Amino acid sequence: RLQSQYIHLKNELLRNSSIINVTASGKNLTSRFANYTTVTLDGETTGKTTPWTFVDNNFFKAFNIPVIAGSDFPEQNRRDTLTDFIINESAAKLLGIGEPVGKKISALDRKGRIIGVVRDFNLESLHTPVSPVVFVPSESELANISVKISSTDMMKTVGFIKEKFTQADPDAIFTYSFLDDSINKLYQGEAKFLQVFSAFSGLAIFIACLGIV
């Protein structure tokens, strides 16, 4: 239920002046990839297997992840027969295409086009190479919400988030963690853990609201 109400919940949260940004993804930002798809270039019969995840259209803007070729997702998904895909640098290398923007591909049983390429960034452990990833825009199939909040009276803001979360779905279990704390636990004792999501600003005031079913 909550996934189908994500846009409404997002708009409600953004009414609070202490909330700076809201975005979401299908993948927990600090977990391993569990979903894979075969990406096939138009005109070819065999493809490459790569991880993928759904993301809100503003995901890259929210985390300051640069789009290094092409364009970001539009604010609203286009209503046509082709899906917009964004891939990272590693996916472009895997597919063997030097200029991927505009290329038509098939993935997730959908036909679409690559509209942009984002710079590689860690979505898994630093102990593994950056995975090639296909990003798919969605307004509902998003299991993890990330909320950037002001550092002033943070717990009051967390309470507000919980209230709106519960209003959207009284049966959903609200759990949260600060993203920098989650990363610290993963890499405690390693100085280089600070390099994770190094392109992100305001990392310490991101909250991941998990448990959307």
PDB file of C-alpha atoms in Angstrom:
ATOM      1  CA  ARG A   1       0.000   0.000   0.000  1.00  0.00           C
ATOM      2  CA  LEU A   2       2.705   2.484   0.977  1.00  0.00           C
ATOM      3  CA  GLN A   3       4.627   2.044  -2.252  1.00  0.00           C
ATOM      4  CA  SER A   4       1.561   3.071  -4.239  1.00  0.00           C
ATOM      5  CA  GLN A   5       1.276   6.211  -2.082  1.00  0.00           C
ATOM      6  CA  TYR A   6       4.929   7.226  -2.309  1.00  0.00           C
ATOM      7  CA  ILE A   7       4.355  10.430  -4.307  1.00  0.00           C
ATOM      8  CA  HIS A   8       1.656  11.562  -1.870  1.00  0.00           C
ATOM      9  CA  LEU A   9       3.919  10.784   1.104  1.00  0.00           C
ATOM     10  CA  LYS A  10       6.831  12.599  -0.537  1.00  0.00           C
ATOM     11  CA  ASN A  11       4.729  15.719  -1.090  1.00  0.00           C
ATOM     12  CA  GLU A  12       3.482  15.629   2.502  1.00  0.00           C
ATOM     13  CA  LEU A  13       7.026  15.369   3.853  1.00  0.00           C
ATOM     14  CA  LEU A  14       8.248  18.272   1.715  1.00  0.00           C
ATOM     15  CA  ARG A  15       5.657  20.529   3.334  1.00  0.00           C
ATOM     16  CA  ASN A  16       7.898  20.531   6.420  1.00  0.00           C
ATOM     17  CA  SER A  17      10.526  23.288   6.178  1.00  0.00           C
ATOM     18  CA  SER A  18      13.039  21.091   8.045  1.00  0.00           C
ATOM     19  CA  ILE A  19      12.948  18.533   5.225  1.00  0.00           C
ATOM     20  CA  ILE A  20      15.309  19.501   2.422  1.00  0.00           C
ATOM     21  CA  ASN A  21      14.794  16.677  -0.032  1.00  0.00           C
ATOM     22  CA  VAL A  22      13.056  13.323  -0.431  1.00  0.00           C
ATOM     23  CA  THR A  23      13.948  10.555  -2.845  1.00  0.00           C
ATOM     24  CA  ALA A  24      13.666   6.771  -2.995  1.00  0.00           C
ATOM     25  CA  SER A  25      15.092   3.631  -4.535  1.00  0.00           C
ATOM     26  CA  GLY A  26      14.252  -0.021  -4.880  1.00  0.00           C
ATOM     27  CA  LYS A  27      17.585  -0.961  -3.347  1.00  0.00           C
ATOM     28  CA  ASN A  28      18.791  -0.331   0.202  1.00  0.00           C
ATOM     29  CA  LEU A  29      21.762   1.993  -0.268  1.00  0.00           C
ATOM     30  CA  THR A  30      24.139  -0.119   1.824  1.00  0.00           C
ATOM     31  CA  SER A  31      23.072  -3.644   0.840  1.00  0.00           C
ATOM     32  CA  ARG A  32      24.178  -5.919  -1.977  1.00  0.00           C
ATOM     33  CA  PHE A  33      22.330  -6.058  -5.260  1.00  0.00           C
ATOM     34  CA  ALA A  34      19.706  -8.792  -5.409  1.00  0.00           C
ATOM     35  CA  ASN A  35      18.068  -7.991  -8.753  1.00  0.00           C
ATOM     36  CA  TYR A  36      19.680  -8.654 -12.131  1.00  0.00           C
ATOM     37  CA  THR A  37      18.481  -8.257 -15.701  1.00  0.00           C
ATOM     38  CA  THR A  38      19.758  -8.989 -19.187  1.00  0.00           C
ATOM     39  CA  VAL A  39      20.433  -5.845 -21.209  1.00  0.00           C
ATOM     40  CA  THR A  40      20.291  -6.329 -24.971  1.00  0.00           C
ATOM     41  CA  LEU A  41      21.224  -3.650 -27.483  1.00  0.00           C
ATOM     42  CA  ASP A  42      18.744  -3.043 -30.279  1.00  0.00           C
ATOM     43  CA  GLY A  43      19.523  -5.325 -33.213  1.00  0.00           C
ATOM     44  CA  GLU A  44      21.480  -7.855 -31.153  1.00  0.00           C
ATOM     45  CA  THR A  45      20.298 -11.277 -30.029  1.00  0.00           C
ATOM     46  CA  THR A  46      22.431 -11.726 -26.907  1.00  0.00           C
ATOM     47  CA  GLY A  47      22.850  -9.391 -23.984  1.00  0.00           C
ATOM     48  CA  LYS A  48      24.810  -8.725 -20.828  1.00  0.00           C
ATOM     49  CA  THR A  49      23.642  -9.464 -17.284  1.00  0.00           C
ATOM     50  CA  THR A  50      23.777  -6.513 -14.918  1.00  0.00           C
ATOM     51  CA  PRO A  51      22.252  -5.361 -11.610  1.00  0.00           C
ATOM     52  CA  TRP A  52      19.372  -2.902 -11.747  1.00  0.00           C
ATOM     53  CA  THR A  53      17.233  -0.869  -9.400  1.00  0.00           C
ATOM     54  CA  PHE A  54      14.189   1.370  -9.503  1.00  0.00           C
ATOM     55  CA  VAL A  55      14.810   4.986  -8.461  1.00  0.00           C
ATOM     56  CA  ASP A  56      12.773   8.119  -8.007  1.00  0.00           C
ATOM     57  CA  ASN A  57      13.274  10.597 -10.840  1.00  0.00           C
ATOM     58  CA  ASN A  58      15.202  12.971  -8.545  1.00  0.00           C
ATOM     59  CA  PHE A  59      17.503  10.289  -7.084  1.00  0.00           C
ATOM     60  CA  PHE A  60      20.718  11.539  -8.693  1.00  0.00           C
ATOM     61  CA  LYS A  61      19.988  15.191  -7.902  1.00  0.00           C
ATOM     62  CA  ALA A  62      19.225  14.333  -4.272  1.00  0.00           C
ATOM     63  CA  PHE A  63      22.561  12.565  -3.835  1.00  0.00           C
ATOM     64  CA  ASN A  64      24.572  14.969  -6.025  1.00  0.00           C
ATOM     65  CA  ILE A  65      25.561  12.169  -8.390  1.00  0.00           C
ATOM     66  CA  PRO A  66      26.738  13.772 -11.626  1.00  0.00           C
ATOM     67  CA  VAL A  67      25.198  12.854 -14.958  1.00  0.00           C
ATOM     68  CA  ILE A  68      28.291  12.848 -17.164  1.00  0.00           C
ATOM     69  CA  ALA A  69      26.561  12.244 -20.514  1.00  0.00           C
ATOM     70  CA  GLY A  70      23.049  12.831 -21.758  1.00  0.00           C
ATOM     71  CA  SER A  71      20.365  13.935 -19.326  1.00  0.00           C
ATOM     72  CA  ASP A  72      18.818  13.060 -15.983  1.00  0.00           C
ATOM     73  CA  PHE A  73      15.335  11.592 -15.698  1.00  0.00           C
ATOM     74  CA  PRO A  74      12.579  14.129 -16.399  1.00  0.00           C
ATOM     75  CA  GLU A  75      10.496  15.234 -13.420  1.00  0.00           C
ATOM     76  CA  GLN A  76       7.612  13.105 -14.688  1.00  0.00           C
ATOM     77  CA  ASN A  77       7.958   9.860 -16.612  1.00  0.00           C
ATOM     78  CA  ARG A  78       7.152  10.118 -20.278  1.00  0.00           C
ATOM     79  CA  ARG A  79       3.915   8.394 -21.231  1.00  0.00           C
ATOM     80  CA  ASP A  80       5.049   6.515 -24.301  1.00  0.00           C
ATOM     81  CA  THR A  81       5.983   2.964 -25.200  1.00  0.00           C
ATOM     82  CA  LEU A  82       9.717   3.364 -24.503  1.00  0.00           C
ATOM     83  CA  THR A  83      11.259   3.343 -21.031  1.00  0.00           C
ATOM     84  CA  ASP A  84      13.972   5.852 -20.131  1.00  0.00           C
ATOM     85  CA  PHE A  85      17.071   4.135 -18.740  1.00  0.00           C
ATOM     86  CA  ILE A  86      20.134   5.633 -17.098  1.00  0.00           C
ATOM     87  CA  ILE A  87      23.284   3.546 -16.742  1.00  0.00           C
ATOM     88  CA  ASN A  88      26.560   4.088 -14.937  1.00  0.00           C
ATOM     89  CA  GLU A  89      30.030   4.199 -16.481  1.00  0.00           C
ATOM     90  CA  SER A  90      30.672   0.539 -15.678  1.00  0.00           C
ATOM     91  CA  ALA A  91      27.491  -0.523 -17.470  1.00  0.00           C
ATOM     92  CA  ALA A  92      28.524   1.432 -20.553  1.00  0.00           C
ATOM     93  CA  LYS A  93      31.859  -0.411 -20.534  1.00  0.00           C
ATOM     94  CA  LEU A  94      30.133  -3.771 -20.023  1.00  0.00           C
ATOM     95  CA  LEU A  95      27.856  -3.133 -22.991  1.00  0.00           C
ATOM     96  CA  GLY A  96      30.832  -2.049 -25.098  1.00  0.00           C
ATOM     97  CA  ILE A  97      29.318   1.242 -26.260  1.00  0.00           C
ATOM     98  CA  GLY A  98      31.431   4.376 -26.323  1.00  0.00           C
ATOM     99  CA  GLU A  99      28.480   6.739 -26.802  1.00  0.00           C
ATOM    100  CA  PRO A 100      25.489   5.068 -25.121  1.00  0.00           C
ATOM    101  CA  VAL A 101      23.116   8.043 -25.011  1.00  0.00           C
ATOM    102  CA  GLY A 102      20.253   7.491 -27.423  1.00  0.00           C
ATOM    103  CA  LYS A 103      20.946   3.787 -27.856  1.00  0.00           C
ATOM    104  CA  LYS A 104      17.845   1.592 -27.738  1.00  0.00           C
ATOM    105  CA  ILE A 105      17.976  -1.391 -25.410  1.00  0.00           C
ATOM    106  CA  SER A 106      15.755  -4.081 -23.958  1.00  0.00           C
ATOM    107  CA  ALA A 107      15.844  -4.797 -20.216  1.00  0.00           C
ATOM    108  CA  LEU A 108      13.345  -5.987 -17.594  1.00  0.00           C
ATOM    109  CA  ASP A 109      11.062  -7.103 -20.439  1.00  0.00           C
ATOM    110  CA  ARG A 110      10.842  -3.452 -21.497  1.00  0.00           C
ATOM    111  CA  LYS A 111      12.047  -1.692 -24.586  1.00  0.00           C
ATOM    112  CA  GLY A 112      13.627   1.672 -24.026  1.00  0.00           C
ATOM    113  CA  ARG A 113      16.438   4.099 -24.641  1.00  0.00           C
ATOM    114  CA  ILE A 114      19.480   5.165 -22.666  1.00  0.00           C
ATOM    115  CA  ILE A 115      19.010   8.850 -21.887  1.00  0.00           C
ATOM    116  CA  GLY A 116      22.009   9.363 -19.619  1.00  0.00           C
ATOM    117  CA  VAL A 117      25.162   8.025 -17.987  1.00  0.00           C
ATOM    118  CA  VAL A 118      26.064   8.720 -14.353  1.00  0.00           C
ATOM    119  CA  ARG A 119      29.506   8.627 -12.826  1.00  0.00           C
ATOM    120  CA  ASP A 120      30.369   5.380 -11.048  1.00  0.00           C
ATOM    121  CA  PHE A 121      29.659   5.430  -7.304  1.00  0.00           C
ATOM    122  CA  ASN A 122      29.548   2.765  -4.628  1.00  0.00           C
ATOM    123  CA  LEU A 123      26.203   1.128  -3.980  1.00  0.00           C
ATOM    124  CA  GLU A 124      27.802  -1.910  -2.349  1.00  0.00           C
ATOM    125  CA  SER A 125      30.855  -2.671  -0.228  1.00  0.00           C
ATOM    126  CA  LEU A 126      34.132  -0.922  -0.977  1.00  0.00           C
ATOM    127  CA  HIS A 127      35.636  -4.425  -0.955  1.00  0.00           C
ATOM    128  CA  THR A 128      33.954  -5.138  -4.308  1.00  0.00           C
ATOM    129  CA  PRO A 129      34.398  -3.271  -7.601  1.00  0.00           C
ATOM    130  CA  VAL A 130      31.681  -0.822  -8.624  1.00  0.00           C
ATOM    131  CA  SER A 131      28.966  -2.855 -10.350  1.00  0.00           C
ATOM    132  CA  PRO A 132      27.512  -1.965 -13.731  1.00  0.00           C
ATOM    133  CA  VAL A 133      23.988  -0.746 -12.958  1.00  0.00           C
ATOM    134  CA  VAL A 134      20.838   0.041 -14.906  1.00  0.00           C
ATOM    135  CA  PHE A 135      18.591   2.614 -13.222  1.00  0.00           C
ATOM    136  CA  VAL A 136      14.867   2.581 -13.993  1.00  0.00           C
ATOM    137  CA  PRO A 137      12.526   5.450 -13.034  1.00  0.00           C
ATOM    138  CA  SER A 138       9.487   4.637 -10.934  1.00  0.00           C
ATOM    139  CA  GLU A 139       6.895   6.431  -8.846  1.00  0.00           C
ATOM    140  CA  SER A 140       5.714   3.409  -6.878  1.00  0.00           C
ATOM    141  CA  GLU A 141       8.056   0.387  -6.939  1.00  0.00           C
ATOM    142  CA  LEU A 142      10.391   1.911  -4.352  1.00  0.00           C
ATOM    143  CA  ALA A 143      11.247   0.065  -1.151  1.00  0.00           C
ATOM    144  CA  ASN A 144      13.579   2.583   0.530  1.00  0.00           C
ATOM    145  CA  ILE A 145      12.942   6.265   1.141  1.00  0.00           C
ATOM    146  CA  SER A 146      15.833   8.659   1.805  1.00  0.00           C
ATOM    147  CA  VAL A 147      15.039  11.983   3.466  1.00  0.00           C
ATOM    148  CA  LYS A 148      17.502  14.850   3.774  1.00  0.00           C
ATOM    149  CA  ILE A 149      16.706  16.929   6.847  1.00  0.00           C
ATOM    150  CA  SER A 150      17.982  20.003   8.619  1.00  0.00           C
ATOM    151  CA  SER A 151      20.394  19.419  11.497  1.00  0.00           C
ATOM    152  CA  THR A 152      18.168  21.548  13.745  1.00  0.00           C
ATOM    153  CA  ASP A 153      15.870  19.561  16.054  1.00  0.00           C
ATOM    154  CA  MET A 154      16.425  16.378  14.095  1.00  0.00           C
ATOM    155  CA  MET A 155      14.410  14.058  16.309  1.00  0.00           C
ATOM    156  CA  LYS A 156      11.362  16.312  16.045  1.00  0.00           C
ATOM    157  CA  THR A 157      11.654  15.991  12.274  1.00  0.00           C
ATOM    158  CA  VAL A 158      12.015  12.210  12.575  1.00  0.00           C
ATOM    159  CA  GLY A 159       8.795  12.222  14.599  1.00  0.00           C
ATOM    160  CA  PHE A 160       7.069  14.172  11.839  1.00  0.00           C
ATOM    161  CA  ILE A 161       8.294  11.676   9.236  1.00  0.00           C
ATOM    162  CA  LYS A 162       6.984   8.787  11.340  1.00  0.00           C
ATOM    163  CA  GLU A 163       3.603  10.500  11.725  1.00  0.00           C
ATOM    164  CA  LYS A 164       3.197  10.985   7.970  1.00  0.00           C
ATOM    165  CA  PHE A 165       4.491   7.479   7.294  1.00  0.00           C
ATOM    166  CA  THR A 166       1.890   5.973   9.634  1.00  0.00           C
ATOM    167  CA  GLN A 167      -0.883   8.119   8.164  1.00  0.00           C
ATOM    168  CA  ALA A 168      -0.027   6.812   4.699  1.00  0.00           C
ATOM    169  CA  ASP A 169      -0.197   3.194   5.876  1.00  0.00           C
ATOM    170  CA  PRO A 170      -1.115   2.402   9.506  1.00  0.00           C
ATOM    171  CA  ASP A 171      -0.087  -1.233   9.016  1.00  0.00           C
ATOM    172  CA  ALA A 172       3.444  -0.471   7.783  1.00  0.00           C
ATOM    173  CA  ILE A 173       6.358  -0.785  10.218  1.00  0.00           C
ATOM    174  CA  PHE A 174       8.408   2.402  10.418  1.00  0.00           C
ATOM    175  CA  THR A 175      12.120   1.931  10.995  1.00  0.00           C
ATOM    176  CA  TYR A 176      14.879   4.368  10.197  1.00  0.00           C
ATOM    177  CA  SER A 177      18.608   4.855  10.363  1.00  0.00           C
ATOM    178  CA  PHE A 178      20.992   7.689   9.650  1.00  0.00           C
ATOM    179  CA  LEU A 179      22.832   6.840   6.479  1.00  0.00           C
ATOM    180  CA  ASP A 180      26.248   7.849   7.773  1.00  0.00           C
ATOM    181  CA  ASP A 181      25.725   5.598  10.822  1.00  0.00           C
ATOM    182  CA  SER A 182      24.873   2.669   8.530  1.00  0.00           C
ATOM    183  CA  ILE A 183      28.014   3.258   6.495  1.00  0.00           C
ATOM    184  CA  ASN A 184      30.110   3.620   9.648  1.00  0.00           C
ATOM    185  CA  LYS A 185      28.907   0.235  10.884  1.00  0.00           C
ATOM    186  CA  LEU A 186      29.850  -1.362   7.589  1.00  0.00           C
ATOM    187  CA  TYR A 187      33.372   0.046   7.642  1.00  0.00           C
ATOM    188  CA  GLN A 188      34.078   0.614  11.311  1.00  0.00           C
ATOM    189  CA  GLY A 189      37.806   0.653  11.894  1.00  0.00           C
ATOM    190  CA  GLU A 190      38.604   1.491   8.285  1.00  0.00           C
ATOM    191  CA  ALA A 191      39.656   5.042   7.552  1.00  0.00           C
ATOM    192  CA  LYS A 192      38.527   4.712   3.970  1.00  0.00           C
ATOM    193  CA  PHE A 193      34.874   4.223   4.860  1.00  0.00           C
ATOM    194  CA  LEU A 194      34.544   7.995   4.492  1.00  0.00           C
ATOM    195  CA  GLN A 195      35.058   7.552   0.765  1.00  0.00           C
ATOM    196  CA  VAL A 196      31.696   5.846   0.389  1.00  0.00           C
ATOM    197  CA  PHE A 197      29.208   8.168  -1.307  1.00  0.00           C
ATOM    198  CA  SER A 198      31.964  10.790  -1.342  1.00  0.00           C
ATOM    199  CA  ALA A 199      30.026  12.718  -3.980  1.00  0.00           C
ATOM    200  CA  PHE A 200      27.086  13.198  -1.605  1.00  0.00           C
ATOM    201  CA  SER A 201      26.655  16.371   0.402  1.00  0.00           C
ATOM    202  CA  GLY A 202      24.963  16.603   3.782  1.00  0.00           C
ATOM    203  CA  LEU A 203      25.513  12.896   4.345  1.00  0.00           C
ATOM    204  CA  ALA A 204      25.092  13.070   8.119  1.00  0.00           C
ATOM    205  CA  ILE A 205      21.534  14.344   7.840  1.00  0.00           C
ATOM    206  CA  PHE A 206      20.131  11.709   5.526  1.00  0.00           C
ATOM    207  CA  ILE A 207      17.601   9.320   7.019  1.00  0.00           C
ATOM    208  CA  ALA A 208      16.689   6.068   5.345  1.00  0.00           C
ATOM    209  CA  CYS A 209      13.117   5.074   6.150  1.00  0.00           C
ATOM    210  CA  LEU A 210      12.958   1.355   5.541  1.00  0.00           C
ATOM    211  CA  GLY A 211      10.363  -1.369   5.778  1.00  0.00           C
ATOM    212  CA  ILE A 212       8.009  -0.352   2.975  1.00  0.00           C
ATOM    213  CA  VAL A 213       6.253  -3.484   1.794  1.00  0.00           C
TER     214      VAL A 213
END
